[in-house]
CSV table of C-alpha atoms in Angstrom, one decimal:
chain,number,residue,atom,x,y,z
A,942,UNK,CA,-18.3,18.5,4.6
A,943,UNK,CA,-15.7,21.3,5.1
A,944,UNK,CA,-13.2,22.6,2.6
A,945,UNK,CA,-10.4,20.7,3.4
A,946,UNK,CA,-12.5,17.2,3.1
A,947,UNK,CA,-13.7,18.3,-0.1
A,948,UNK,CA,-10.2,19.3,-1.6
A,949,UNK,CA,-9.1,16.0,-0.8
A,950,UNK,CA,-12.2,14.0,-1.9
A,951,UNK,CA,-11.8,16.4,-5.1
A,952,UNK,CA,-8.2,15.0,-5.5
A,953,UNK,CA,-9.0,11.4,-4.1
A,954,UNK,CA,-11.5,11.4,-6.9
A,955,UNK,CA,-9.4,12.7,-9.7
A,956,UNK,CA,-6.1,12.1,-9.2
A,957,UNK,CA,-6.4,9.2,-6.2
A,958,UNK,CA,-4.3,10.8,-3.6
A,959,UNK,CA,-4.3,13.9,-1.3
A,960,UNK,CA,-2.0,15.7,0.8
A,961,UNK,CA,-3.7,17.8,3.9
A,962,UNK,CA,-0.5,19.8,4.9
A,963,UNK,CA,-1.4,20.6,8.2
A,964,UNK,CA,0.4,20.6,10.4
A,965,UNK,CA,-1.8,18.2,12.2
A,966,UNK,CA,-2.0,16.6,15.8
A,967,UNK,CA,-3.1,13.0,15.7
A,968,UNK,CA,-6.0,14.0,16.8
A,969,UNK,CA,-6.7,16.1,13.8
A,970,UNK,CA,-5.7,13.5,11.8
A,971,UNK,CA,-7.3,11.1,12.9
A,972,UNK,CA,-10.9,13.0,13.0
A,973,UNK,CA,-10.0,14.1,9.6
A,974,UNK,CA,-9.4,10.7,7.7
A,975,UNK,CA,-12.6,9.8,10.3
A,976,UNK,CA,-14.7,11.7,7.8
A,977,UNK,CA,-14.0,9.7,4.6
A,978,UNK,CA,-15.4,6.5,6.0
A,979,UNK,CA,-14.8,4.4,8.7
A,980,UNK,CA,-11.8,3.8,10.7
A,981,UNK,CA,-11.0,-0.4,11.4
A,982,UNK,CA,-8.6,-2.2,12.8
A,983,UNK,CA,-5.4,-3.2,11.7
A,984,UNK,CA,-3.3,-5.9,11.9
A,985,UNK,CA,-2.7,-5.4,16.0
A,986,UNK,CA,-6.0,-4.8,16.1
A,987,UNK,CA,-5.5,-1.2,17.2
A,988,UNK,CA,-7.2,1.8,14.4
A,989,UNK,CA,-3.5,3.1,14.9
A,990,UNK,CA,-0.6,1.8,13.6
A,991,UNK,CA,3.0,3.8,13.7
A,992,UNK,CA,4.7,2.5,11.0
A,993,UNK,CA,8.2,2.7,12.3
A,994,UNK,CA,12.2,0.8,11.9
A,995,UNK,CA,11.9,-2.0,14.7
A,996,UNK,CA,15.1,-4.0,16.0
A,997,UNK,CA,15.3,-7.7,14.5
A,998,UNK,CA,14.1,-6.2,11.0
A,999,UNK,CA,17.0,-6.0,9.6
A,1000,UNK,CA,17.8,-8.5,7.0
A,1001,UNK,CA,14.5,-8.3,5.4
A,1002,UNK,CA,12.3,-6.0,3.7
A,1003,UNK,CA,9.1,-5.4,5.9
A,1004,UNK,CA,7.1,-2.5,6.9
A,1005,UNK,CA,9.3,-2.6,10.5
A,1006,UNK,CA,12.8,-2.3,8.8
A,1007,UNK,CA,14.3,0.6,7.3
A,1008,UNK,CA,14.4,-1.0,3.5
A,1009,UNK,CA,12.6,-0.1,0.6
A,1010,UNK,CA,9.5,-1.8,0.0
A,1011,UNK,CA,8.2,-2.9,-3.4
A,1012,UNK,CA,5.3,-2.0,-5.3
A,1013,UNK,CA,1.6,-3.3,-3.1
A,1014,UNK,CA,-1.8,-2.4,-2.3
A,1015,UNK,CA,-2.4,-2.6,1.4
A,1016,UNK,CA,-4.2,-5.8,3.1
A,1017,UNK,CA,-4.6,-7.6,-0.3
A,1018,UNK,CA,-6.0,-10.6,1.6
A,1019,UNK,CA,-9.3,-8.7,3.2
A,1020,UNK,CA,-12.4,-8.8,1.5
A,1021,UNK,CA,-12.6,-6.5,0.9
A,1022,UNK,CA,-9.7,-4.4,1.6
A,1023,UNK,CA,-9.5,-0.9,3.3
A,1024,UNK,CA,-10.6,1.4,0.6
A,1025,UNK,CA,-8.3,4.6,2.2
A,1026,UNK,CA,-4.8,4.2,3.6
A,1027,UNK,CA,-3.7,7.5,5.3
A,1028,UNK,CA,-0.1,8.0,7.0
A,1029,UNK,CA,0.2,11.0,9.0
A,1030,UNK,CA,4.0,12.2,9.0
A,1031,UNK,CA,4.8,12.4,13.3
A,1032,UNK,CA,8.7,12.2,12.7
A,1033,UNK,CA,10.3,12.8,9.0
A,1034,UNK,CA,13.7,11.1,8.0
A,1035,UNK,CA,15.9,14.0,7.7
A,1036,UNK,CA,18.0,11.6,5.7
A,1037,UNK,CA,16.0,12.3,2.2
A,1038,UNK,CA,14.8,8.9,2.5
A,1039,UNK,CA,11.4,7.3,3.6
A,1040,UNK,CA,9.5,8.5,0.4
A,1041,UNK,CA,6.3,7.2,-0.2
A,1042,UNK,CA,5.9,6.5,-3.5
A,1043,UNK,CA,2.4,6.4,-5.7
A,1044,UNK,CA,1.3,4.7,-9.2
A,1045,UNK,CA,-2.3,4.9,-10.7
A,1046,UNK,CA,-3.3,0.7,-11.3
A,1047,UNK,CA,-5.6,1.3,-14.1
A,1048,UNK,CA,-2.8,3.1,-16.0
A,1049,UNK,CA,-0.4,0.0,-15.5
A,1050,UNK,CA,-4.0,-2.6,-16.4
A,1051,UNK,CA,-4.4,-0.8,-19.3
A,1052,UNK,CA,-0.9,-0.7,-20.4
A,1053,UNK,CA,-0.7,-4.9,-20.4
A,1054,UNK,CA,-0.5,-6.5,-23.3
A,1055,UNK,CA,-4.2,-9.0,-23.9
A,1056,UNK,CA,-2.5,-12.2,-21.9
A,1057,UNK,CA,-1.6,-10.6,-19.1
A,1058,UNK,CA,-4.7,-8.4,-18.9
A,1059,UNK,CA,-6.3,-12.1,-18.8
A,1060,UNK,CA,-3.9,-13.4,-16.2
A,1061,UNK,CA,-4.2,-10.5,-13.6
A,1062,UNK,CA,-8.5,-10.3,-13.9
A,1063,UNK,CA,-8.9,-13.8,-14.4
A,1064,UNK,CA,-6.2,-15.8,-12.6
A,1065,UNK,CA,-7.0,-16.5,-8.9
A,1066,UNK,CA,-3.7,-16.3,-6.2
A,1067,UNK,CA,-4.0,-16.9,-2.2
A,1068,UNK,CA,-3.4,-13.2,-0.8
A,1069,UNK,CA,-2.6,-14.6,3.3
A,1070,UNK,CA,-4.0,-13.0,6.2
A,1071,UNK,CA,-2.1,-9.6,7.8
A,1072,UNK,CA,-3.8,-10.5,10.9
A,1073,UNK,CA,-1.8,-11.5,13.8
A,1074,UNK,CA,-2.3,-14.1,16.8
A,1075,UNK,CA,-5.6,-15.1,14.4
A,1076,UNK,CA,-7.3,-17.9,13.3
A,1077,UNK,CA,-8.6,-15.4,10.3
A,1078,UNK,CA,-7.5,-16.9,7.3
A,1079,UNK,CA,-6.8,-15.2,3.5
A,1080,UNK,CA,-8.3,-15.3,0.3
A,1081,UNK,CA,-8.9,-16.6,-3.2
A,1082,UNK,CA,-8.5,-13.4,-5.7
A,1083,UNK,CA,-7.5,-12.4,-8.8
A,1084,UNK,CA,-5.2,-9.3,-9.0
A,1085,UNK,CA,-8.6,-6.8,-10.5
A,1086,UNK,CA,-11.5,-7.6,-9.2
A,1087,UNK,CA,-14.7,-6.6,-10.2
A,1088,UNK,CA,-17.3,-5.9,-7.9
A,1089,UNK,CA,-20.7,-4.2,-7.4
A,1090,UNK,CA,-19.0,-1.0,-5.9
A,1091,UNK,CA,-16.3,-0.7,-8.8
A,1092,UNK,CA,-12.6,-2.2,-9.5
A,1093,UNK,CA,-10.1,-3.6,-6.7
A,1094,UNK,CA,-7.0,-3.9,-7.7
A,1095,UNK,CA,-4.6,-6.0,-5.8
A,1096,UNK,CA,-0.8,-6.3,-5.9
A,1097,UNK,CA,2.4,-7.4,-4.1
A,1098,UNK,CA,5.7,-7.8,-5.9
A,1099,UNK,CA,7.0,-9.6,-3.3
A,1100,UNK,CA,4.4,-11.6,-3.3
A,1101,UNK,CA,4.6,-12.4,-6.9
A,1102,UNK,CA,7.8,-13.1,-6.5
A,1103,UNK,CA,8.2,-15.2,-3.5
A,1104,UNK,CA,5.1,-16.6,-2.6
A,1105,UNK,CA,5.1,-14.2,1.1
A,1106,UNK,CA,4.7,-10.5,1.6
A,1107,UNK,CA,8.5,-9.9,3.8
A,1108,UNK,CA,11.7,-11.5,1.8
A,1109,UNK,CA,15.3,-11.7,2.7
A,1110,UNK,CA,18.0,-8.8,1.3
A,1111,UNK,CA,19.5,-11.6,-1.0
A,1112,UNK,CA,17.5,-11.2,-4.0
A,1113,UNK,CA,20.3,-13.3,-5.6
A,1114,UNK,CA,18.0,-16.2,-3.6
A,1115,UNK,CA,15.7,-15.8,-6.9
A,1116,UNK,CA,11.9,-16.3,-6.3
A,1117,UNK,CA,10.5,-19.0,-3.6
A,1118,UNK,CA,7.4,-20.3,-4.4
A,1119,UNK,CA,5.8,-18.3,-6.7
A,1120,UNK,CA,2.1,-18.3,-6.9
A,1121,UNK,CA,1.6,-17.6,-10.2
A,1122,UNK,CA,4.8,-18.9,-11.7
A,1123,UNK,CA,6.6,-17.7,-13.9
A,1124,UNK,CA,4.4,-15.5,-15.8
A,1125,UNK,CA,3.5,-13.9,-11.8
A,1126,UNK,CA,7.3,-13.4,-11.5
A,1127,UNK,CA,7.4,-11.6,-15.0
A,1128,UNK,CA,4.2,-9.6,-14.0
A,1129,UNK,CA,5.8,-8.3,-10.8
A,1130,UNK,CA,8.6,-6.8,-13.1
A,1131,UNK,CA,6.5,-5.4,-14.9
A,1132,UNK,CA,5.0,-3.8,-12.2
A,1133,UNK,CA,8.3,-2.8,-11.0
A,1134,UNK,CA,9.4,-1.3,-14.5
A,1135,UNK,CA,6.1,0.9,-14.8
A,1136,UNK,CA,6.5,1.6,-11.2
A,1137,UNK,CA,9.9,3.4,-11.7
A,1138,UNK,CA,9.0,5.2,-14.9
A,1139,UNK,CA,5.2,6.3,-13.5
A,1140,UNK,CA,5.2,6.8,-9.2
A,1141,UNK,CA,4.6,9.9,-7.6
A,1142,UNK,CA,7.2,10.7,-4.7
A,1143,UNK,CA,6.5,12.1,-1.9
A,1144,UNK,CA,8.2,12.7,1.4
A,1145,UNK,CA,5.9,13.7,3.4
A,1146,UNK,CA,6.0,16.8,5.8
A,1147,UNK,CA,6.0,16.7,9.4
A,1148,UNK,CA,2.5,17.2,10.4
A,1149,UNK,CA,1.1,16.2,7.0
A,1150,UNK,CA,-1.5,13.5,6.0
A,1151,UNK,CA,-0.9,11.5,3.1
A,1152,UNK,CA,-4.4,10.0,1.6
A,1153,UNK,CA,-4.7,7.7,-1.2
A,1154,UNK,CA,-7.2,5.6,-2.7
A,1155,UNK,CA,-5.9,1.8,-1.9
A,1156,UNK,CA,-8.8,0.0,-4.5
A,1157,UNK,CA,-6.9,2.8,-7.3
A,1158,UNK,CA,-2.9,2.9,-6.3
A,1159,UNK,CA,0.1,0.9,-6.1
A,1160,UNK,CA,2.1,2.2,-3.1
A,1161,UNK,CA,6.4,1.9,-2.2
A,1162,UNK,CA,8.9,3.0,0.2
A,1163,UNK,CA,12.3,4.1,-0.1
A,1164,UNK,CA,15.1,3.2,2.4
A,1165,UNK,CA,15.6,5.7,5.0
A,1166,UNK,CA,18.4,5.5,7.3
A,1167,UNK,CA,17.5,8.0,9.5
A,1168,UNK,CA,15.2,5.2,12.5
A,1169,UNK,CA,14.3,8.6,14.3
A,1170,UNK,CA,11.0,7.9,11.5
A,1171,UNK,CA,7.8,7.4,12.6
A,1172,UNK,CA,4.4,7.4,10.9
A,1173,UNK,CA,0.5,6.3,11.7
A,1174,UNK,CA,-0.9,4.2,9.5
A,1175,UNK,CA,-4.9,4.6,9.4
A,1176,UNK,CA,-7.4,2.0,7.4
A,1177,UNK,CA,-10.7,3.5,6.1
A,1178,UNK,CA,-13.2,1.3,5.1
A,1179,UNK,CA,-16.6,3.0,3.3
């Protein structure tokens, strides 16, 4: 293991994110996330996702629009899911928008008051599929989970809130379907409400590699407005 894997297992470990400034080719990137674990495939199936503003995405708040995205842990409904999400900066937003934003879990677990401590490790919620053109279906989880190789913590505010992982600009519609009911739509503000007064900005630099621990952090987005933006997305499993 060379120094620059160990500095960001060291911070992984302690802090549960790293920045490798770089700059980096893709290559490079990708042989360095390579070292943590194992790269797998994403929701196209491809190890490499750009993460980008696509046409048609405009009215709602997805990964392909430009909007900001709420509070979530990535592919909540794998089993489990990627332990490492890395997004290596190709294009910045020179707009100051397009930060990616970072909150420890266990800080917001350990904040809850004893019901909802009870309702996010022992209440159960489908978490669908990201898998397109699939028969592969989702799961059965509760928000922590623990397992024989430590805590996974799953989360999606818009989830929580509407019952699907995209939702519509009009959040005057008020929550759809709610898996958890009420007390799910209350959680996800809380969530929201620590998110704001606890995340870790970041916008990161062109060239960079953004690393965090996906079991251990909440992750957001900012808008951006500037669409020249353009990240890869990698999964690492252990």
């Amino acid at each position: 293991m060379n120094d620059t894997t160990s500095e960001i297992v060291r911070d992984l470990t302690s802090r549960g994110y790293a920045l490798a400034q770089g700059p980096l080719t893709p290559e490079e990137a990708a042989d360095l996330v390579g070292r943590l674990g194992t790269i797998v495939p994403q929701t196209t199936g491809a190890l490499a996702y750009d993460v980008m503003a696509h046409p048609g995405f405009e009215k709602v708040r997805d990964t392909r629009s430009a909007h900001t995205l709420r509070p979530h842990t990535e592919a909540p409904g794998q089993n489990p899911p990627p332990r490492y999400l890395a997004l290596h900066c190709r294009v910045q937003a020179t707009c100051g928008g397009g930060l990616t934003m970072l909150a420890d879990a266990r800080d917001f677990v350990a904040g809850l008051s004893s019901s909802d401590e009870r309702l996010v490790r022992e209440a159960e919620l489908y978490w669908p599929s990201y898998v397109e053109d699939s028969d592969v279906e989702g799961l059965w989880k509760p928000l922590v989970e623990q397992t024989e190789h430590g805590t996974v913590n799953r989360l999606s505010c818009t989830l929580l809130r509407t019952g699907g992982y995209s939702e519509g600009l009009d959040e005057l519609a008020g929550p759809q379907n709610p898996p958890l009911g009420a007390e799910g739509v209350a959680l996800a503000q809380q969530a929201l409400d620590f998110f704001r007064d606890n995340q870790v900005s970041v916008l990161i630099p062109e060239g960079a590699l953004l690393i965090w621990d996906n079991h251990r952090m909440f992750h957001a987005r900012s808008s951006f407005t500037d669409t020249r933006r353009r990240l890869t997305r990698y999964w690492i499993a252990d």
